[in-house]
C-alpha cells in the first residue's frame, strides 16, 4: 500500500494548520503550543513540531498532509521531510512586515524539492493587508523565472485550499483527467 | 522492496527536538517503507547523534561508552574529523542518510532483528528525551515546553494508525469539480452556456467587446487612469463608478500610479449579469466624470471590487462561449501567468486549461480537442483572460511537444504519478 504526501510550508501565522484542517478527513493532529517571544504578537498558538492530516483515497491509499513548524527559518532536515513528496504548498501571510522576503526565503529553502516537483502559493490575510497583491507576487516570481499558481486564499475555506491543490495537481500533469 | 517486511532496524536519536524526531519517523515510515524505526536507546542497533547541540559531544561519549559496538551516525554542520563513525554533513540529504543506515545494517555486530510487536511495546526514548530536555535555547524551538514532549508521539501514532486504517468507500463517479465548487453565479453561467452553445459555437461566432458592458468598462478604466478622475457609468438599473489608481509619492521621485483600479458597483448582481450578457444600446449609456471622493463610497448596497474582477466577470457574460472579434482559432495562446482563481468566477476546466497553456501554448481548438473540454468553455475562459490582459494569441508555435494544433499527443501524455494524482483529484472534488 502506497502512502503519498504533500508538504505545507510557510512562515508563522500563514495558516498551515488551518489549511490542513480544512481538507483533512480526520481532525489534524497538531502540536501547537502557547507562543512566546517574537511569535506571540502574530499568533497565540504556534506549531512547534508538526501538523499532520490525511485524505483517504480510493483503493485504500492515503495522502498525508504535513505542515512544517512555522517558527523554523531553517531546518537541516527539510530534504528528509520532503523526500518522496508529491509537491509543495507554500502559504504566505500577507499581513507581516516582509511577505516578499518570506516568499523568497521559502522558495530558496525548498528549491531542490520544487525543481523535482511543483509548488503552488496561497496568500492569506489579504483582507487585512492588500499589498503586496497577487500581481506583485507574480512580479517577484518572474524575476526568478518562476511561473506558478498564486492564489489569494482563506485557509478556513475548503474550496480555496482545494482549488490550490487542484492547481498543484494540474501543474504536475496538465493532461490529468478525473 | 524488502525481502521480509517484518525486518527492520531500530534507530535511536540523540540531540534532537521532537520536531526532528518526527521528521525522521515520517521518513522511516514513508520513503523507507518501515525499514527503520525509532527506538529507545537501550534497544537500538544504530544511533544518530546531532553533535552540534549543547552537550552533543557528551551524548556521543556516553553512547560510545555504553554501546561500544554500536554503529553511530553523527550529524554536524562542521567537519568533525571522526574516523570511526559515519559523519553526515548538514543539511541532511535522504540518500546520504539511507546510505549511512544501510552501511550500519551491514555491520557484523548486529545479529538479530526484533519482532515488530516487541518494538511497539517500547515507549521510552531515553537518550532522545534526555537530549530534548537538555537542549539549549538556541537549538530548540522557543516554545518547546514540557507538555510538547508527549504530543509528537501522537502524530507519529496517528500516521501509523491512518496508514493502517480501513477507509470509507469511494464514490464511483465524480461530477466535474467546478460544478460542485461553483457559486450560484457559476452555475447560472453553465446553464447559460449550454443554452446558447448550439446556436452560436457551431457558426464560429465572435463578438465585439465594444458593444458590451465589457467594452464600456474598459473605456471608463482608461479614461479614469488618464484623467485621474473617477468615471461613472450610468446604466439602466444602476451605475458603476471606476476609480483611478492610487498615486504613490515617495520623496523627490515623480509620483507614480500604483495598484489596481477599484470599481464601485451600485447595481444588483442580477442587473449586472443581465446587462453584461447582451449588447448595450449606446444611447442608454452615460459616461461622466465625478469627484474622486465619491459620495457613494462605503454606502449601503454598494459593492467595491478591483477592476480585474469586474472585467473578468463582464467578459465571461459577454463571451458566453464566443470569442472577441479577430481571435484566431488556430494560433497558439500565450498565457502570461495564472489568474487568481480562488477569487474569480470559474467555468469547468479552467485550471486544466491554464496549466496546459503555461506549459504548452496551444491553439484554442487544439486545447478543446486535447483536453476534451467544450469549445464554448475554452473560448469563454480565453475571453476573460484576454479581458484582464493575461492572455493573447501568439504566432509562436509550441516547440518540442507537437504543433499548435495539438497534433503532438505527447503534450498531455500520462506521467508516472498520474494515477495517484487522479485519485487525489477525485477526493478533492468530493465534499
XYZ file of N, CA, C and O in Angstrom, chain A residues 1-6 23 25-26 29-37 39 46 48-52 54-64 66 69 71-72 74-81 83-86 112 118 131 133-135 138 147-154 158-160 162-167 169-178, chain B residues 16-20 22-24 26-27 31 33 50 75 77 90-94 97 141-144 147-148 151-152 154-155 158-159 162-163 165-167 170 174-177 181-183 186 258-260 335-344 346 351-352 355-356 358-359 371 412-415 417-418 420-431:
688
model
N 0.840 -1.197 0.000
C 0.000 0.000 0.000
C 0.876 1.249 0.000
O 1.714 1.415 0.868
N 0.689 2.104 -1.007
C 1.485 3.320 -1.066
C 0.854 4.429 -0.245
O -0.360 4.565 -0.185
N 1.711 5.203 0.367
C 1.262 6.397 1.064
C 1.985 7.582 0.455
O 3.187 7.539 0.261
N 1.240 8.614 0.180
C 1.808 9.776 -0.506
C 1.669 10.991 0.391
O 0.862 11.005 1.311
N 2.457 12.008 0.080
C 2.388 13.175 0.958
C 2.533 14.486 0.188
O 3.189 14.541 -0.850
N 1.901 15.496 0.732
C 2.051 16.864 0.249
C 2.512 17.691 1.444
O 2.003 17.525 2.555
N -9.030 20.444 4.791
C -9.185 19.383 3.782
C -8.911 17.985 4.324
O -9.113 17.001 3.620
N -9.380 14.509 6.228
C -10.536 13.667 6.539
C -10.667 13.406 8.035
O -11.710 12.971 8.500
N -9.580 13.590 8.744
C -9.614 13.386 10.183
C -9.179 14.680 10.848
O -8.446 15.469 10.241
N -3.812 16.202 13.655
C -3.031 16.123 14.883
C -2.009 17.236 14.801
O -1.292 17.367 13.814
N -1.975 18.045 15.802
C -1.064 19.177 15.748
C -0.317 19.295 17.057
O -0.676 18.676 18.052
N 0.695 20.050 17.044
C 1.481 20.251 18.266
C 1.609 21.740 18.535
O 2.665 22.223 18.883
N 0.515 22.441 18.318
C 0.506 23.865 18.631
C 0.637 24.068 20.130
O 0.014 23.383 20.925
N 1.432 25.025 20.489
C 1.616 25.368 21.892
C 1.487 26.873 22.046
O 1.600 27.623 21.079
N 1.289 27.302 23.275
C 1.223 28.735 23.527
C 2.516 29.375 23.043
O 3.607 28.930 23.365
N 2.357 30.402 22.228
C 3.547 31.041 21.668
C 4.204 31.950 22.696
O 3.573 32.451 23.616
N 5.468 32.117 22.540
C 6.181 33.064 23.392
C 7.067 33.900 22.494
O 7.044 33.786 21.282
N 7.836 34.736 23.068
C 8.805 35.621 22.406
C 8.223 36.300 21.166
O 7.143 36.815 21.183
N 6.922 35.431 18.387
C 5.761 34.986 17.609
C 4.446 35.316 18.308
O 3.384 35.185 17.719
N 1.277 28.471 18.326
C 2.140 28.251 17.172
C 2.633 26.818 17.150
O 2.748 26.176 18.188
N 5.083 23.972 17.068
C 6.489 23.768 17.388
C 7.021 22.447 16.845
O 8.215 22.263 16.738
N 6.157 21.535 16.535
C 6.665 20.277 15.987
C 6.152 20.071 14.565
O 6.846 20.386 13.630
N 4.946 19.662 14.408
C 4.484 19.399 13.051
C 2.984 19.173 13.042
O 2.431 18.653 13.995
N 2.347 19.574 11.956
C 0.938 19.256 11.773
C 0.831 18.036 10.889
O 1.674 17.808 10.024
N -0.237 17.326 11.096
C -0.444 16.145 10.275
C -1.923 15.946 10.019
O -2.740 16.012 10.937
N -4.751 13.800 6.982
C -4.762 12.719 5.993
C -6.020 12.818 5.138
O -7.077 13.250 5.595
N -5.865 12.456 3.871
C -7.010 12.324 2.981
C -7.063 10.870 2.531
O -6.064 10.327 2.050
N -8.214 10.253 2.701
C -8.384 8.865 2.287
C -8.720 8.808 0.802
O -9.678 9.433 0.350
N -7.932 8.059 0.060
C -8.128 7.966 -1.381
C -8.736 6.620 -1.741
O -8.749 5.692 -0.922
N -9.197 6.527 -2.974
C -9.765 5.247 -3.406
C -8.662 4.193 -3.445
O -7.479 4.512 -3.576
N -9.053 2.953 -3.302
C -8.093 1.862 -3.331
C -7.326 1.717 -2.026
O -6.333 0.999 -1.971
N -7.771 2.421 -0.990
C -7.135 2.287 0.318
C -5.890 3.124 0.500
O -5.250 3.071 1.550
N -5.546 3.910 -0.503
C -4.355 4.741 -0.360
C -4.648 5.956 0.513
O -5.792 6.358 0.696
N -3.558 6.522 1.021
C -3.680 7.707 1.878
C -2.838 8.824 1.288
O -1.756 8.580 0.757
N -3.321 10.035 1.443
C -2.485 11.201 1.157
C -2.211 11.882 2.496
O -3.133 12.355 3.159
N -0.964 11.893 2.881
C -0.579 12.532 4.135
C -0.295 14.012 3.892
O 0.318 14.376 2.891
N 1.516 17.142 5.549
C 2.449 17.541 6.606
C 2.648 19.052 6.589
O 2.932 19.639 5.555
N 6.827 23.345 10.935
C 6.692 24.296 12.033
C 6.929 25.727 11.557
O 7.901 25.989 10.843
N 7.751 28.431 13.130
C 8.831 29.216 13.709
C 10.169 28.984 13.024
O 11.069 29.792 13.113
N 10.277 27.840 12.363
C 11.568 27.476 11.786
C 11.924 28.372 10.611
O 11.158 28.515 9.678
N 15.044 27.804 9.305
C 15.858 26.840 8.584
C 15.843 25.526 9.346
O 15.880 25.503 10.563
N 15.772 24.460 8.621
C 15.786 23.147 9.246
C 16.677 22.246 8.409
O 16.456 22.102 7.207
N 17.674 21.659 9.051
C 18.616 20.855 8.282
C 17.999 19.538 7.813
O 18.634 18.765 7.124
N 16.736 19.295 8.196
C 16.084 18.065 7.747
C 14.973 18.311 6.730
O 14.144 17.444 6.495
N 14.917 19.494 6.126
C 13.855 19.744 5.138
C 13.884 18.686 4.032
O 12.855 18.215 3.575
N 15.061 18.335 3.571
C 15.154 17.354 2.482
C 14.625 15.985 2.904
O 14.058 15.245 2.098
N 14.848 15.662 4.170
C 14.340 14.394 4.688
C 12.816 14.439 4.730
O 12.137 13.486 4.360
N 12.290 15.567 5.173
C 10.837 15.703 5.280
C 10.163 15.621 3.914
O 9.110 15.010 3.762
N 11.287 14.228 1.119
C 11.624 13.062 0.299
C 10.373 12.253 -0.077
O 9.605 11.854 0.800
N 10.197 12.056 -1.361
C 9.050 11.279 -1.832
C 7.762 12.073 -1.899
O 6.724 11.530 -2.255
N 7.806 13.358 -1.593
C 6.598 14.179 -1.601
C 6.115 14.459 -3.013
O 6.898 14.476 -3.965
N 4.822 14.704 -3.137
C 4.229 14.977 -4.453
C 4.447 16.431 -4.855
O 4.691 16.727 -6.013
N 15.339 22.686 -4.184
C 15.584 21.372 -4.794
C 14.282 20.586 -4.938
O 14.032 19.954 -5.970
N 6.564 20.427 -7.943
C 5.951 21.714 -8.259
C 5.587 22.405 -6.947
O 5.447 21.765 -5.915
N -1.649 44.910 0.138
C -0.365 44.943 -0.567
C 0.680 44.129 0.170
O 0.748 44.219 1.396
N -0.094 42.736 -3.699
C -1.209 41.980 -4.255
C -0.676 40.801 -5.073
O 0.540 40.602 -5.175
N -1.600 40.060 -5.643
C -1.193 38.843 -6.362
C -0.245 39.172 -7.513
O 0.736 38.460 -7.766
N -0.528 40.286 -8.209
C 0.342 40.681 -9.327
C 1.757 40.993 -8.825
O 2.742 40.700 -9.510
N 3.583 37.812 -8.448
C 3.996 37.276 -9.750
C 5.211 38.014 -10.298
O 6.070 37.414 -10.953
N 6.962 30.614 -12.761
C 5.582 30.932 -13.124
C 4.675 29.847 -12.559
O 4.470 28.802 -13.160
N 4.187 30.089 -11.363
C 3.390 29.079 -10.656
C 2.085 29.714 -10.172
O 1.971 30.942 -10.122
N 1.115 28.886 -9.804
C -0.141 29.458 -9.299
C 0.069 30.265 -8.014
O 0.757 29.806 -7.097
N -0.486 31.452 -7.983
C -0.517 32.267 -6.761
C -1.969 32.672 -6.558
O -2.518 33.435 -7.359
N -2.586 32.136 -5.536
C -3.994 32.426 -5.282
C -4.158 33.090 -3.923
O -3.494 32.718 -2.953
N -5.058 34.039 -3.882
C -5.486 34.570 -2.584
C -6.362 33.507 -1.944
O -7.301 33.010 -2.578
N -6.076 33.157 -0.709
C -6.920 32.132 -0.086
C -7.304 32.508 1.350
O -6.620 33.279 2.013
N -8.397 31.928 1.754
C -8.779 31.918 3.161
C -8.576 30.466 3.600
O -9.301 29.580 3.127
N -12.542 25.439 2.610
C -12.132 24.229 1.904
C -12.006 24.477 0.410
O -11.086 23.973 -0.235
N -12.933 25.244 -0.151
C -12.910 25.496 -1.600
C -11.589 26.136 -2.016
O -11.000 25.768 -3.025
N -11.136 27.103 -1.247
C -9.888 27.787 -1.592
C -8.706 26.822 -1.564
O -7.878 26.800 -2.475
N -8.805 23.568 -1.702
C -8.976 22.530 -2.723
C -8.567 23.042 -4.103
O -7.916 22.324 -4.877
N -8.940 24.279 -4.432
C -8.548 24.839 -5.730
C -7.032 24.983 -5.829
O -6.438 24.749 -6.883
N -6.436 25.353 -4.716
C -4.973 25.485 -4.702
C -4.320 24.129 -4.973
O -3.379 24.019 -5.774
N -4.847 23.112 -4.328
C -4.301 21.772 -4.544
C -4.587 21.266 -5.962
O -3.754 20.590 -6.570
N -5.766 21.592 -6.479
C -6.061 21.211 -7.866
C -5.047 21.818 -8.821
O -4.583 21.174 -9.771
N -4.708 23.067 -8.568
C -3.730 23.720 -9.455
C -2.364 23.056 -9.326
O -1.610 22.986 -10.298
N -1.929 19.831 -8.743
C -2.034 18.565 -9.475
C -1.966 18.790 -10.985
O -1.281 18.057 -11.704
N -2.681 19.810 -11.464
C -2.653 20.070 -12.903
C -1.315 20.662 -13.344
O -0.914 20.507 -14.500
N -0.625 21.349 -12.445
C 0.727 21.817 -12.785
C 1.647 20.617 -12.976
O 2.542 20.631 -13.816
N 1.431 19.599 -12.165
C 2.238 18.393 -12.287
C 1.900 17.628 -13.558
O 2.763 17.009 -14.178
N 0.638 17.674 -13.937
C 0.210 16.945 -15.128
C -1.016 17.627 -15.743
O -2.149 17.349 -15.338
N -0.790 18.502 -16.723
C -1.930 19.209 -17.334
C -2.915 18.267 -18.009
O -4.073 18.627 -18.216
N -2.460 17.078 -18.343
C -3.350 16.149 -19.023
C -4.169 15.283 -18.099
O -4.903 14.407 -18.545
N -4.038 15.570 -16.825
C -4.731 14.764 -15.823
C -6.237 14.795 -16.042
O -6.818 15.840 -16.273
N -6.844 13.632 -15.999
C -8.306 13.579 -16.105
C -8.857 12.835 -14.903
O -8.194 11.959 -14.344
N -10.044 13.212 -14.524
C -10.654 12.508 -13.392
C -11.622 11.463 -13.875
O -11.955 11.404 -15.056
N 18.220 15.752 19.445
C 17.178 16.257 18.544
C 15.912 16.626 19.309
O 15.564 15.954 20.281
N 15.249 17.664 18.829
C 13.973 18.013 19.446
C 12.866 17.139 18.844
O 13.105 16.338 17.933
N 11.680 17.332 19.355
C 10.571 16.466 18.934
C 10.256 16.608 17.447
O 9.845 15.648 16.806
N 10.452 17.802 16.932
C 10.145 18.010 15.524
C 11.080 17.204 14.633
O 10.654 16.568 13.662
N 12.359 17.216 14.975
C 13.326 16.459 14.183
C 13.075 14.957 14.325
O 13.199 14.203 13.357
N 10.185 13.640 14.786
C 9.015 13.352 13.949
C 9.387 13.277 12.483
O 8.882 12.434 11.738
N 10.261 14.181 12.062
C 10.678 14.175 10.655
C 11.312 12.833 10.306
O 11.031 12.254 9.253
N 12.153 12.350 11.205
C 12.781 11.053 10.958
C 11.741 9.930 10.962
O 11.800 9.001 10.159
N 8.607 10.080 10.097
C 7.873 10.106 8.834
C 8.734 9.556 7.699
O 8.249 8.859 6.812
N 9.993 9.901 7.742
C 10.915 9.427 6.704
C 11.046 7.901 6.768
O 11.013 7.219 5.749
N 9.156 7.085 2.881
C 10.112 6.670 1.840
C 10.884 5.392 2.190
O 11.237 4.628 1.302
N 9.706 2.926 3.896
C 8.717 1.838 3.962
C 8.851 0.997 5.236
O 8.748 -0.234 5.199
N 23.103 14.224 16.910
C 23.414 15.578 16.450
C 24.467 16.148 17.393
O 24.163 16.490 18.544
N 25.713 13.782 13.041
C 25.236 14.877 12.191
C 25.894 16.175 12.628
O 25.917 16.493 13.828
N 27.136 20.404 11.088
C 27.404 21.386 10.026
C 28.899 21.433 9.715
O 29.308 21.942 8.683
N 25.372 18.482 7.538
C 24.076 19.143 7.373
C 24.197 20.155 6.228
O 25.280 20.704 6.042
N 23.109 20.462 5.520
C 21.778 19.864 5.631
C 21.771 18.410 5.177
O 22.467 18.035 4.242
N 20.961 17.654 5.857
C 20.931 16.213 5.679
C 20.223 15.828 4.375
O 19.135 16.311 4.087
N 20.856 14.988 3.599
C 20.274 14.524 2.331
C 19.747 13.098 2.496
O 20.416 12.258 3.110
N 18.572 12.814 1.960
C 17.978 11.473 2.125
C 18.903 10.352 1.677
O 19.042 9.346 2.375
N 21.685 9.770 4.187
C 21.213 9.127 5.410
C 20.924 7.640 5.164
O 21.304 6.785 5.970
N 13.096 24.887 19.607
C 12.091 25.918 19.459
C 11.831 26.623 20.793
O 11.841 25.985 21.853
N 11.581 27.917 20.715
C 11.426 28.703 21.930
C 10.266 28.234 22.790
O 10.248 28.446 23.989
N 9.283 27.610 22.186
C 8.102 27.216 22.951
C 8.120 25.740 23.335
O 7.107 25.200 23.741
N 9.220 25.092 23.158
C 9.266 23.659 23.443
C 9.256 23.387 24.938
O 10.230 23.005 25.549
N 5.055 20.089 28.090
C 3.873 19.417 27.576
C 4.018 18.960 26.129
O 3.289 18.095 25.671
N 4.938 19.545 25.394
C 5.084 19.192 23.995
C 5.591 17.772 23.816
O 5.287 17.115 22.833
N 3.195 15.006 22.740
C 2.299 15.179 21.598
C 2.841 14.661 20.276
O 2.095 14.059 19.531
N 4.100 14.869 19.961
C 4.573 14.358 18.677
C 4.394 12.867 18.531
O 4.217 12.378 17.436
N 1.890 11.353 19.380
C 0.530 11.185 18.886
C 0.474 11.358 17.370
O -0.272 10.686 16.695
N 1.277 12.273 16.868
C 1.315 12.462 15.421
C 1.836 11.205 14.756
O 1.250 10.706 13.801
N -0.610 8.686 14.952
C -1.710 8.992 14.034
C -1.357 8.582 12.615
O -2.186 8.049 11.889
N -0.110 8.815 12.222
C 0.327 8.411 10.888
C 0.206 6.905 10.746
O -0.347 6.400 9.768
N -3.441 5.898 10.731
C -4.116 6.257 9.492
C -3.656 5.390 8.340
O -4.423 5.066 7.453
N -2.372 5.024 8.363
C -1.855 4.206 7.275
C -2.479 2.828 7.276
O -2.617 2.196 6.244
N -5.531 2.108 8.799
C -6.982 2.109 8.990
C -7.727 1.869 7.692
O -7.315 2.328 6.636
N -8.839 1.136 7.772
C -9.676 0.990 6.586
C -10.356 2.318 6.284
O -10.541 3.147 7.177
N -10.727 2.506 5.039
C -11.344 3.784 4.699
C -12.724 3.573 4.125
O -13.083 2.493 3.685
N -15.094 4.824 -1.714
C -15.047 5.996 -2.596
C -16.242 5.999 -3.530
O -16.570 4.976 -4.120
N -17.394 11.045 -10.137
C -17.413 12.400 -9.592
C -17.957 13.371 -10.632
O -17.694 13.240 -11.818
N -18.665 14.350 -10.150
C -19.042 15.428 -11.035
C -17.825 16.299 -11.252
O -16.918 16.309 -10.430
N -17.776 17.041 -12.356
C -16.660 17.969 -12.545
C -16.543 18.907 -11.350
O -17.539 19.341 -10.794
N -15.292 19.195 -10.988
C -15.045 19.971 -9.771
C -15.772 21.291 -9.759
O -16.413 21.648 -8.781
N -17.945 22.965 -6.947
C -17.336 24.029 -6.167
C -17.920 25.401 -6.502
O -17.664 26.352 -5.818
N -18.682 25.448 -7.584
C -19.036 26.765 -8.086
C -20.025 27.498 -7.191
O -20.750 26.915 -6.415
N -20.007 28.802 -7.336
C -21.001 29.651 -6.709
C -22.260 29.597 -7.576
O -22.259 29.077 -8.683
N -21.785 30.843 -11.048
C -21.101 29.938 -11.963
C -22.064 28.896 -12.507
O -21.994 28.511 -13.669
N -0.233 53.578 -8.804
C 0.063 52.300 -8.162
C -1.209 51.518 -7.890
O -2.229 52.079 -7.492
N -1.132 50.227 -8.099
C -2.215 49.333 -7.698
C -3.357 49.258 -8.693
O -3.443 50.022 -9.654
N -4.210 48.283 -8.452
C -5.347 48.081 -9.326
C -6.389 49.166 -9.090
O -6.563 49.658 -7.979
N -0.298 32.478 -22.477
C -0.796 32.854 -21.145
C 0.385 33.349 -20.308
O 1.374 32.641 -20.134
N 0.267 34.571 -19.802
C 1.397 35.159 -19.060
C 1.574 34.518 -17.691
O 2.682 34.244 -17.262
N 0.489 34.339 -16.991
C 0.573 33.783 -15.631
C -0.796 33.275 -15.209
O -1.805 33.532 -15.871
N -0.798 32.569 -14.075
C -2.064 32.060 -13.543
C -2.932 33.228 -13.066
O -2.436 34.125 -12.381
N -4.227 33.203 -13.385
C -5.126 34.177 -12.748
C -5.383 33.774 -11.294
O -5.117 32.636 -10.905
N -5.884 34.726 -10.527
C -6.152 34.478 -9.099
C -7.462 33.706 -8.976
O -8.514 34.260 -8.654
N -7.402 32.411 -9.229
C -8.619 31.641 -9.489
C -9.568 31.484 -8.314
O -10.753 31.227 -8.509
N -9.079 31.622 -7.115
C -9.980 31.465 -5.978
C -10.933 32.653 -5.828
O -11.900 32.568 -5.083
N -10.626 33.735 -6.508
C -11.459 34.922 -6.359
C -12.154 35.305 -7.658
O -12.624 36.427 -7.807
N -12.190 34.361 -8.594
C -12.818 34.648 -9.879
C -13.900 33.619 -10.181
O -13.859 32.494 -9.680
N -15.378 30.845 -12.144
C -14.714 29.848 -12.978
C -15.718 28.961 -13.690
O -16.800 28.688 -13.173
N -8.780 25.416 -14.638
C -7.455 25.135 -14.073
C -6.655 24.248 -15.029
O -5.468 24.462 -15.250
N -7.327 23.281 -15.618
C -6.634 22.405 -16.578
C -6.120 23.202 -17.755
O -4.990 23.000 -18.220
N -3.112 25.384 -16.793
C -1.901 24.579 -16.605
C -1.327 24.141 -17.945
O -0.104 24.165 -18.154
N -2.206 23.789 -18.871
C -1.731 23.355 -20.193
C -1.082 24.513 -20.946
O 0.017 24.374 -21.491
N 0.255 27.212 -19.894
C 1.516 27.685 -19.328
C 2.674 26.756 -19.681
O 3.813 27.173 -19.786
N 2.333 25.502 -19.875
C 3.398 24.557 -20.216
C 3.536 24.396 -21.730
O 4.639 24.284 -22.239
N -8.008 18.405 -24.401
C -8.472 18.209 -23.027
C -9.893 17.667 -22.965
O -10.389 17.342 -21.885
N 0.083 15.963 -23.474
C -0.630 15.645 -22.247
C -0.572 14.160 -21.935
O -1.487 13.603 -21.354
N 0.498 13.544 -22.323
C 0.600 12.121 -22.029
C 0.704 11.893 -20.530
O 1.167 12.741 -19.790
N 0.286 10.731 -20.116
C 0.272 10.417 -18.690
C 1.679 10.376 -18.114
O 2.621 9.940 -18.765
N 1.840 10.873 -16.910
C 3.127 10.846 -16.235
C 3.115 9.726 -15.198
O 2.055 9.199 -14.867
N 3.176 9.504 -12.091
C 2.318 9.582 -10.910
C 0.874 9.949 -11.252
O 0.121 10.332 -10.370
N 0.522 9.892 -12.513
C -0.812 10.343 -12.891
C -1.909 9.599 -12.148
O -2.944 10.177 -11.826
N -2.015 8.353 -9.043
C -2.249 8.879 -7.703
C -2.772 10.316 -7.775
O -3.631 10.705 -6.988
N -2.291 11.088 -8.753
C -2.779 12.467 -8.876
C -4.276 12.472 -9.176
O -5.025 13.286 -8.639
N -4.698 11.558 -10.027
C -6.119 11.469 -10.352
C -6.958 11.088 -9.145
O -8.064 11.604 -8.945
N -6.419 10.196 -8.328
C -7.182 9.793 -7.136
C -7.267 10.935 -6.123
O -8.281 11.113 -5.450
N -6.209 11.721 -6.039
C -6.268 12.889 -5.139
C -7.295 13.888 -5.665
O -8.093 14.451 -4.909
N -7.276 14.062 -6.987
C -8.226 14.994 -7.604
C -9.667 14.575 -7.309
O -10.501 15.391 -6.924
N -9.939 13.308 -7.477
C -11.288 12.818 -7.184
C -11.671 13.068 -5.738
O -12.804 13.443 -5.431
N -10.716 12.874 -4.870
C -11.008 13.067 -3.445
C -11.278 14.540 -3.138
O -12.154 14.865 -2.347
N -10.519 15.407 -3.769
C -10.713 16.844 -3.537
C -12.092 17.292 -3.983
O -12.676 18.205 -3.416
N -12.572 16.634 -5.014
C -13.863 17.045 -5.572
C -15.044 16.442 -4.839
O -16.185 16.737 -5.148
N -14.734 15.585 -3.914
C -15.798 15.009 -3.084
C -15.878 15.822 -1.817
O -14.888 16.020 -1.149
N -17.045 16.292 -1.510
C -17.154 17.125 -0.306
C -17.132 16.266 0.937
O -17.566 15.148 0.924
